[in-house]
Amino acid sequence: MIKFSDLNLDPKVLKAVADTGYEKPTPIQEGAIPPALEGRDVLGIAQTGTGKTASFTLPMISMLARGRARARMPRSLVLCPTRELAAQVAENFDAYAKYVKLNKALLIGGVSFKEQEAVINRGADVLIATPGRLLDHFERGKLLLTGVQIMVVDEADRMLDMGFIPDIERIFSLTPFTRQTLFFSATMAPEIERITNTFLSNPARIEVARQATTSENITQSVVMFKGSRKDREGTEKRKLLRDLIESEGEKCKNAIIFCNRKVDVDTVAKSMKKYGLDAAAIHGDLEQSHRMRTLDGFRDGSLRFLVASDVAARGLDIPNVSHVFNYDVPSHAEDYVHRIGRTGRAGKKGTTIMICSPRDTRNLDDIEALVKHAIPRSGEPLPEDDAGEAVKAETPKPSRRSRSAKPKHEDKPKAEAAPKQAEAPAPEAKSEKSETKPEDKPQERNSDRNNDRNRDSGRSRSGGGSGKSVGLGDDMPAFIAKSFDERMG
Ligand code: AMP
């Protein structure tokens, strides 16, 4: 068995790894760390949940442990598609570099330029950035990229989805030709292939199996659902969701509930709260500070249910999620893989249940083709009749215990029976058209690029709703502003 100590990492990095309690390197770490330490380019085909963040942060810290940064000339660069992911990578640096004296700067939208410039001016060993914010700093003349020795591109396929590839190409061209590149993507779309052929030099290619196709620790199922009447479908589907949660009983410690549409994220979260479930919504239209607070609450266990859209939750590493519910069948099969990958992380067990309406069966077929196995049905749909019963879905029967634990109002859902304002789609949902737009849908790069840039990488190009630049403000988690120096005391 390969151990971390076999990988040639700096002893101070090994000490920090030992503190985390990891027993052995994951396959992507085992594959990527040795060539990275040799100075080779690395192409890692892996998604979150595989330990890929440590597969680039550990060798980077080991290599950067020697040498000092010069003012305005960072020595290394990590590019991430979203603010949340950048903040998460920064957290990883904090954990693994705790015995090493390194300065990091996090350049993401919502944090004031002044603060970020101050860190860059002091000399940053590691710059963790979203592409737009990085180029903003560069264009203001506050940053030189000619000292970059190591450049990491994380979640390249997500960058592609969000229309960042031209930014990435530009950033590549601003860094020295001699830099080392560590490049990670969950999939190799033709455009990603092109970028790697252009900018990587004879990379060590490490591919780890997709989580969804191999993960035996995630129990998957589908529940077929058909509303009794079109106008009752939403109400009935929300009830079905509650029944499913209830039938999981205490096994369901916490859960992420994914919806395809932002309007459903809001409605489902509101409805769950009304029925006494501790839920909060997270999607691309909510303010960054609000998103961070909600995520922090879910991470630390003070919030049990996170109702989410794909853009807000993809790639996030939230350990210990026991359940993922797909309120809808995602329209892109890939998203199923990303969604269910939020549970069953780092070898833990997870459960995922998806609700499938008749109109979603084609998408379900696509998912099954992608993951190369049939997803077990929790029950066959009941034969259709016109009797008008509430929910024509076969849900797993709640256990006797959980049935008796049913809240009283569950039997008589006052709000659901006659949907009132709170249950209706939010009034600001101007048009169905805008709300049904998938959040991640790529858009053409155009003249409003600068506006987009201000929104930074939270800039999902279509989901931007309010379109305003929202800051982390006072809610910025403390670790974001911390440099390694400060923590070294
Ligand atoms: P990532 O793929 O980087 O998002 O990491 C997924 C999760 O795996 C994170 O919670 C890490 O803390 C955890 N992790 C990373 N490396 C290891 C390891 N060698 N052993 C166990 N867990 C790990």
XYZ file of C-alpha atoms and ligand atoms in Angstrom:
512
model
C 0.000 0.000 0.000
C 1.333 3.426 -0.977
C 1.598 5.862 1.911
C 1.837 9.646 1.839
C 5.377 9.311 3.129
C 6.299 7.426 -0.069
C 5.383 10.424 -2.214
C 8.383 12.684 -1.598
C 6.340 15.491 -0.059
C 7.952 18.094 2.183
C 8.054 16.829 5.820
C 6.038 19.858 6.979
C 3.339 19.012 4.450
C 3.375 15.391 5.613
C 2.884 16.590 9.173
C -0.169 18.642 8.146
C -1.557 15.667 6.211
C -1.076 13.473 9.273
C -3.126 16.013 11.262
C -6.057 15.534 8.867
C -6.134 11.826 9.667
C -5.990 10.667 6.024
C -4.639 7.157 6.014
C -3.453 6.843 2.449
C -3.419 8.848 -0.758
C -6.434 8.560 -3.031
C -5.800 7.293 -6.601
C -5.635 10.802 -8.078
C -3.176 11.830 -5.355
C -1.073 8.757 -5.900
C -1.033 9.416 -9.630
C -0.623 13.200 -9.720
C 1.684 14.040 -6.805
C 4.893 12.293 -7.990
C 4.972 13.817 -11.513
C 3.936 17.216 -10.117
C 6.864 17.092 -7.682
C 9.153 16.254 -10.580
C 8.055 19.489 -12.237
C 6.007 17.800 -14.944
C 2.728 19.075 -16.308
C -0.240 17.056 -15.070
C -3.575 16.406 -16.694
C -5.937 15.052 -14.042
C -9.271 13.729 -15.207
C -11.127 13.571 -11.962
C -14.035 15.211 -10.281
C -14.587 16.522 -6.807
C -14.848 13.897 -4.140
C -11.777 12.071 -5.419
C -9.297 14.101 -3.361
C -8.126 16.073 -6.380
C -7.661 19.352 -4.474
C -4.957 17.817 -2.307
C -3.430 16.243 -5.411
C -2.342 19.712 -6.535
C -2.124 21.663 -3.251
C 0.235 19.166 -1.531
C 2.927 19.190 -4.251
C 2.502 22.942 -4.734
C 3.140 23.662 -1.074
C 6.109 21.289 -1.073
C 7.616 23.073 -4.075
C 6.824 26.581 -2.848
C 8.163 25.905 0.634
C 11.530 26.947 -0.751
C 11.897 30.517 -2.044
C 10.117 33.800 -1.448
C 7.534 35.763 -3.388
C 8.272 39.198 -4.787
C 5.881 42.103 -4.568
C 3.110 41.947 -7.159
C 4.617 38.827 -8.701
C 2.827 35.732 -7.429
C 4.773 32.502 -7.708
C 1.785 30.312 -8.369
C -1.759 30.612 -9.537
C -4.866 28.483 -8.994
C -7.857 29.269 -11.197
C -11.309 28.129 -10.085
C -14.659 28.633 -11.808
C -16.623 29.923 -8.811
C -16.039 31.949 -5.695
C -17.105 29.096 -3.484
C -14.659 26.700 -5.067
C -11.873 29.253 -4.817
C -12.664 29.746 -1.135
C -12.653 25.978 -0.681
C -9.245 25.626 -2.325
C -8.007 28.428 -0.037
C -9.255 26.434 2.949
C -7.289 23.441 1.705
C -4.153 25.576 1.473
C -4.744 26.744 5.024
C -4.994 23.176 6.257
C -2.039 21.704 4.382
C 0.344 24.685 4.652
C -0.064 25.253 8.348
C 3.566 24.387 9.094
C 4.956 26.234 6.070
C 5.480 29.953 5.738
C 3.555 30.928 2.632
C 1.428 33.914 1.715
C -1.788 33.401 -0.156
C -4.211 35.831 -1.730
C -7.753 34.988 -2.689
C -9.014 37.068 -5.593
C -12.737 36.652 -5.887
C -15.606 38.974 -6.527
C -17.239 40.482 -3.510
C -13.975 41.131 -1.670
C -12.629 44.662 -1.938
C -9.835 45.256 -4.440
C -7.922 47.233 -1.831
C -7.603 44.340 0.606
C -6.620 41.982 -2.176
C -4.071 44.426 -3.556
C -2.469 44.796 -0.155
C -1.765 41.047 -0.030
C -0.473 41.017 -3.608
C 1.793 43.969 -2.847
C 3.311 42.132 0.098
C 4.148 39.276 -2.252
C 1.881 36.280 -2.703
C 3.228 32.774 -3.004
C -0.164 31.479 -4.055
C -2.896 33.375 -5.822
C -6.268 31.633 -5.821
C -8.631 33.347 -8.184
C -11.635 33.261 -10.404
C -10.583 34.159 -13.980
C -12.549 37.404 -14.256
C -11.295 38.882 -11.014
C -7.736 37.930 -11.818
C -7.865 39.698 -15.183
C -9.404 42.739 -13.522
C -6.419 43.010 -11.215
C -4.086 42.486 -14.136
C -5.770 45.156 -16.213
C -5.505 47.622 -13.340
C -1.772 47.108 -13.562
C -1.609 45.752 -10.046
C -0.376 42.332 -10.883
C 2.408 40.755 -12.928
C 2.029 37.175 -14.012
C 5.550 36.779 -15.343
C 6.736 35.228 -12.074
C 4.202 32.393 -12.122
C 6.039 29.088 -11.891
C 3.045 26.835 -11.292
C -0.426 27.337 -12.723
C -3.414 25.210 -11.785
C -6.681 25.115 -13.687
C -9.338 23.453 -11.557
C -12.670 22.190 -12.898
C -11.876 23.093 -16.491
C -15.096 21.580 -17.808
C -17.023 23.868 -15.539
C -14.987 26.815 -16.837
C -16.078 25.761 -20.303
C -19.738 25.631 -19.247
C -19.456 29.126 -17.852
C -17.769 30.614 -20.895
C -14.387 31.219 -19.223
C -12.187 29.453 -21.741
C -11.110 32.657 -23.554
C -10.123 34.131 -20.165
C -8.153 31.002 -19.357
C -6.356 31.149 -22.691
C -5.466 34.772 -22.072
C -4.158 34.006 -18.591
C -2.073 31.162 -19.981
C -0.540 33.566 -22.483
C 0.325 36.062 -19.708
C 2.297 33.510 -17.711
C 5.794 32.332 -18.653
C 6.127 29.630 -21.236
C 8.302 27.698 -18.796
C 5.627 27.433 -16.102
C 4.413 24.080 -14.833
C 0.727 23.441 -15.447
C -1.557 21.228 -13.379
C -4.862 20.914 -15.161
C -8.005 19.228 -13.820
C -11.289 18.438 -15.487
C -14.036 15.932 -14.796
C -14.548 15.305 -18.502
C -12.543 15.851 -21.659
C -14.800 17.772 -24.023
C -13.189 18.544 -27.416
C -12.616 22.169 -26.405
C -10.830 21.051 -23.226
C -8.745 18.637 -25.270
C -7.747 21.529 -27.528
C -6.672 23.702 -24.597
C -4.611 20.937 -23.044
C -2.947 20.177 -26.387
C -2.074 23.859 -26.763
C -0.905 24.752 -23.276
C 0.341 21.581 -21.609
C 3.645 20.045 -22.436
C 3.884 16.271 -22.404
C 1.620 15.997 -19.351
C 1.358 13.006 -17.058
C -2.247 11.967 -17.630
C -4.078 10.530 -14.654
C -7.658 9.468 -15.032
C -9.671 8.253 -12.114
C -12.960 6.444 -12.474
C -16.098 8.485 -12.364
C -17.615 8.469 -8.985
C -21.103 7.680 -10.166
C -20.137 4.670 -12.192
C -17.952 3.107 -9.557
C -19.213 4.333 -6.256
C -20.708 1.389 -4.514
C -21.171 3.435 -1.387
C -24.050 5.446 -2.888
C -27.433 3.711 -2.850
C -29.429 5.088 -5.751
C -33.130 4.881 -6.493
C -35.861 6.528 -8.559
C -39.460 7.102 -7.566
C -41.902 7.465 -10.448
C -44.404 10.220 -9.895
C -47.477 11.474 -11.688
C -49.604 14.262 -10.289
C -53.323 13.653 -10.114
C -53.980 16.916 -11.955
C -51.704 19.438 -13.573
C -52.640 22.172 -11.112
C -51.915 19.913 -8.157
C -48.655 18.542 -9.413
C -46.364 20.920 -7.500
C -48.201 20.469 -4.230
C -48.249 16.716 -4.583
C -44.641 16.533 -5.575
C -43.590 18.517 -2.520
C -45.641 16.178 -0.361
C -43.950 13.213 -2.003
C -40.582 14.743 -1.180
C -41.553 15.115 2.471
C -42.793 11.517 2.529
C -39.524 10.305 1.071
C -37.535 12.235 3.652
C -39.729 10.886 6.377
C -39.470 7.322 5.171
C -35.695 7.559 5.396
C -36.154 8.352 9.076
C -33.059 8.887 11.165
C -30.823 7.589 8.394
C -31.356 10.970 6.778
C -29.078 13.096 8.906
C -28.945 15.874 6.379
C -29.651 16.261 2.679
C -29.214 18.362 -0.387
C -32.347 18.640 -2.478
C -31.620 19.551 -6.077
C -34.154 21.296 -8.292
C -33.699 22.169 -11.961
C -35.263 25.601 -11.671
C -34.457 28.429 -9.322
C -38.136 29.114 -8.759
C -38.569 25.545 -7.515
C -35.561 25.880 -5.227
C -37.289 28.782 -3.503
C -40.725 27.168 -3.447
C -39.503 23.814 -2.149
C -37.397 25.430 0.590
C -40.322 27.587 1.687
C -42.676 24.628 1.683
C -40.297 22.444 3.698
C -39.890 25.171 6.286
C -43.639 25.487 6.515
C -43.829 21.792 7.319
C -41.276 22.077 10.073
C -38.230 20.896 8.132
C -35.073 22.879 8.682
C -34.379 23.988 5.102
C -32.765 26.880 3.264
C -32.382 27.697 -0.412
C -29.212 28.307 -2.353
C -29.020 29.362 -6.011
C -27.230 31.776 -8.251
C -29.603 34.709 -7.729
C -29.031 34.914 -4.005
C -26.456 37.301 -2.634
C -23.015 35.886 -2.178
C -22.960 36.650 1.548
C -26.280 34.858 1.947
C -25.004 31.842 -0.012
C -21.886 31.654 2.134
C -23.903 31.848 5.350
C -26.275 29.123 4.198
C -23.412 26.852 3.148
C -21.575 27.443 6.404
C -24.727 26.500 8.316
C -25.107 23.311 6.287
C -21.449 22.437 6.739
C -21.459 22.928 10.491
C -24.680 20.966 10.921
C -26.879 23.825 12.102
C -28.926 23.517 8.886
C -30.287 20.089 7.964
C -31.639 20.567 4.440
C -30.069 22.535 1.633
C -32.332 23.089 -1.371
C -30.055 23.878 -4.275
C -29.665 24.533 -7.951
C -26.784 22.981 -9.842
C -24.712 26.110 -10.157
C -24.673 26.778 -6.451
C -23.750 23.327 -5.312
C -21.608 21.782 -7.981
C -18.091 21.016 -6.967
C -18.573 21.979 -3.377
C -16.987 19.703 -0.889
C -19.368 19.267 1.983
C -18.363 16.217 3.938
C -20.922 13.995 5.616
C -23.977 14.558 3.456
C -26.128 11.483 4.099
C -28.730 12.046 1.363
C -29.196 13.710 -1.982
C -32.737 14.091 -3.276
C -33.289 14.952 -6.901
C -36.571 16.791 -6.860
C -36.315 16.774 -10.651
C -34.479 14.582 -13.091
C -31.650 16.839 -14.292
C -31.876 17.620 -17.982
C -28.138 17.098 -18.497
C -27.132 13.584 -17.540
C -23.734 14.843 -16.349
C -25.463 16.879 -13.667
C -26.816 13.690 -12.111
C -23.251 12.534 -11.598
C -22.298 15.833 -10.002
C -25.403 15.974 -7.836
C -25.179 12.511 -6.366
C -21.446 12.992 -5.867
C -22.305 15.360 -3.005
C -22.983 12.286 -0.901
C -20.922 9.163 -0.296
C -17.756 11.239 -0.175
C -14.374 9.996 0.908
C -15.579 6.434 1.352
C -18.668 7.241 3.436
C -22.091 5.782 2.668
C -24.733 7.844 0.953
C -28.271 7.558 -0.353
C -29.790 9.294 -3.311
C -33.424 9.301 -4.379
C -34.761 10.919 -7.525
C -38.331 11.846 -8.389
C -39.169 11.170 -12.030
C -42.255 12.495 -13.773
C -43.491 10.959 -17.031
C -42.056 13.855 -19.025
C -38.619 13.180 -17.504
C -38.266 9.555 -18.567
C -36.132 10.442 -21.578
C -33.684 12.300 -19.340
C -33.694 9.319 -17.004
C -32.762 7.079 -19.946
C -29.861 9.426 -20.749
C -28.630 9.251 -17.166
C -28.781 5.483 -17.115
C -26.886 5.376 -20.403
C -24.216 7.651 -18.955
C -23.745 5.823 -15.669
C -24.039 2.510 -17.495
C -26.477 0.890 -15.128
C -30.172 0.939 -14.404
C -31.171 2.949 -11.377
C -33.489 0.837 -9.229
C -37.115 1.978 -9.080
C -38.493 2.314 -5.591
C -41.821 1.167 -6.951
C -43.662 0.959 -10.239
C -46.119 3.772 -10.947
C -49.670 3.024 -9.964
C -52.029 2.347 -12.844
C -53.543 5.563 -14.033
C -57.163 6.171 -13.257
C -59.348 9.186 -12.956
C -60.213 8.681 -9.371
C -58.240 11.779 -8.535
C -56.293 10.400 -5.630
C -53.723 12.739 -4.281
C -50.457 11.294 -5.484
C -50.107 8.588 -8.056
C -46.680 7.627 -6.990
C -45.499 4.638 -5.198
C -43.390 5.851 -2.371
C -41.502 3.551 -0.113
C -43.814 2.836 2.783
C -42.868 4.883 5.819
C -41.835 2.672 8.660
C -44.249 2.247 11.547
C -41.922 4.352 13.671
C -41.654 7.169 11.231
C -45.345 7.049 10.480
C -46.220 7.599 14.081
C -43.674 10.387 14.215
C -45.590 12.225 11.514
C -46.267 15.818 12.480
C -49.930 16.491 13.021
C -50.211 19.073 10.301
C -48.837 16.583 7.812
C -52.197 14.877 7.622
C -53.906 18.086 6.865
C -51.550 20.235 4.945
C -53.347 23.519 5.209
C -50.932 25.453 3.111
C -50.566 22.786 0.483
C -54.236 21.996 0.131
C -55.002 25.484 -1.023
C -51.786 26.932 -2.315
C -51.494 30.455 -1.105
C -48.989 33.110 -1.737
C -46.111 31.418 0.008
C -46.557 28.314 -2.049
C -47.024 30.078 -5.322
C -43.980 30.822 -7.409
C -42.365 33.974 -6.138
C -43.898 37.084 -7.712
C -40.506 38.252 -8.904
C -40.340 35.184 -11.092
C -41.175 37.425 -14.009
C -41.501 34.972 -16.755
C -41.491 31.249 -16.852
C -38.997 31.530 -19.650
C -36.337 33.243 -17.648
C -36.826 30.951 -14.706
C -36.653 27.761 -16.648
C -33.290 28.705 -18.104
C -30.786 26.295 -16.649
C -28.439 28.305 -14.478
C -25.292 27.029 -16.065
C -26.287 27.538 -19.636
C -23.315 29.026 -21.405
C -23.839 32.289 -23.127
C -22.035 34.021 -25.863
C -19.202 36.189 -24.767
C -20.162 39.649 -25.767
C -19.775 43.279 -25.041
C -21.188 43.008 -21.578
C -18.094 41.091 -20.616
C -17.086 43.749 -18.174
C -20.388 43.588 -16.400
C -19.980 39.879 -16.165
C -16.538 40.330 -14.856
C -17.792 42.515 -12.081
C -20.073 39.727 -11.089
C -17.001 37.572 -11.188
C -17.159 33.932 -11.240
C -20.307 33.706 -9.453
C -21.175 35.030 -12.864
C -23.181 32.171 -14.119
C -23.835 33.687 -17.444
C -27.491 33.157 -17.657
C -28.581 32.791 -14.128
C -27.526 36.197 -13.033
C -31.035 37.483 -12.292
C -30.289 40.671 -10.507
C -27.003 41.041 -12.328
C -25.609 43.179 -9.551
C -22.219 42.759 -8.048
C -22.700 41.441 -4.591
C -20.020 41.444 -1.937
C -19.185 39.165 0.884
C -19.237 42.275 3.054
C -19.117 41.625 6.756
C -20.067 38.044 6.220
C -16.797 37.068 4.664
C -15.562 33.936 6.431
C -12.450 34.758 8.425
C -10.213 32.247 6.661
C -10.542 34.119 3.380
C -8.656 37.118 4.677
C -6.062 35.117 6.547
C -2.537 34.756 5.210
C -0.320 31.926 6.213
C 2.005 34.400 7.899
C -0.621 35.486 10.342
C -1.431 31.962 11.316
C 2.211 31.106 11.735
C 2.289 33.826 14.381
P -11.888 16.894 -3.267
O -12.020 15.872 -4.356
O -10.601 17.603 -3.317
O -13.085 17.807 -3.255
O -11.874 16.106 -1.861
C -12.963 15.375 -1.387
C -12.852 15.067 0.088
O -11.906 14.043 0.313
C -12.424 16.226 0.959
O -13.305 16.292 2.068
C -11.060 15.896 1.436
O -10.813 16.405 2.722
C -11.091 14.389 1.423
N -9.786 13.785 1.175
C -8.796 14.273 0.402
N -7.740 13.438 0.393
C -8.074 12.383 1.161
C -7.411 11.170 1.547
N -6.195 10.878 1.102
N -8.059 10.318 2.345
C -9.305 10.599 2.786
N -9.997 11.716 2.483
C -9.386 12.600 1.659
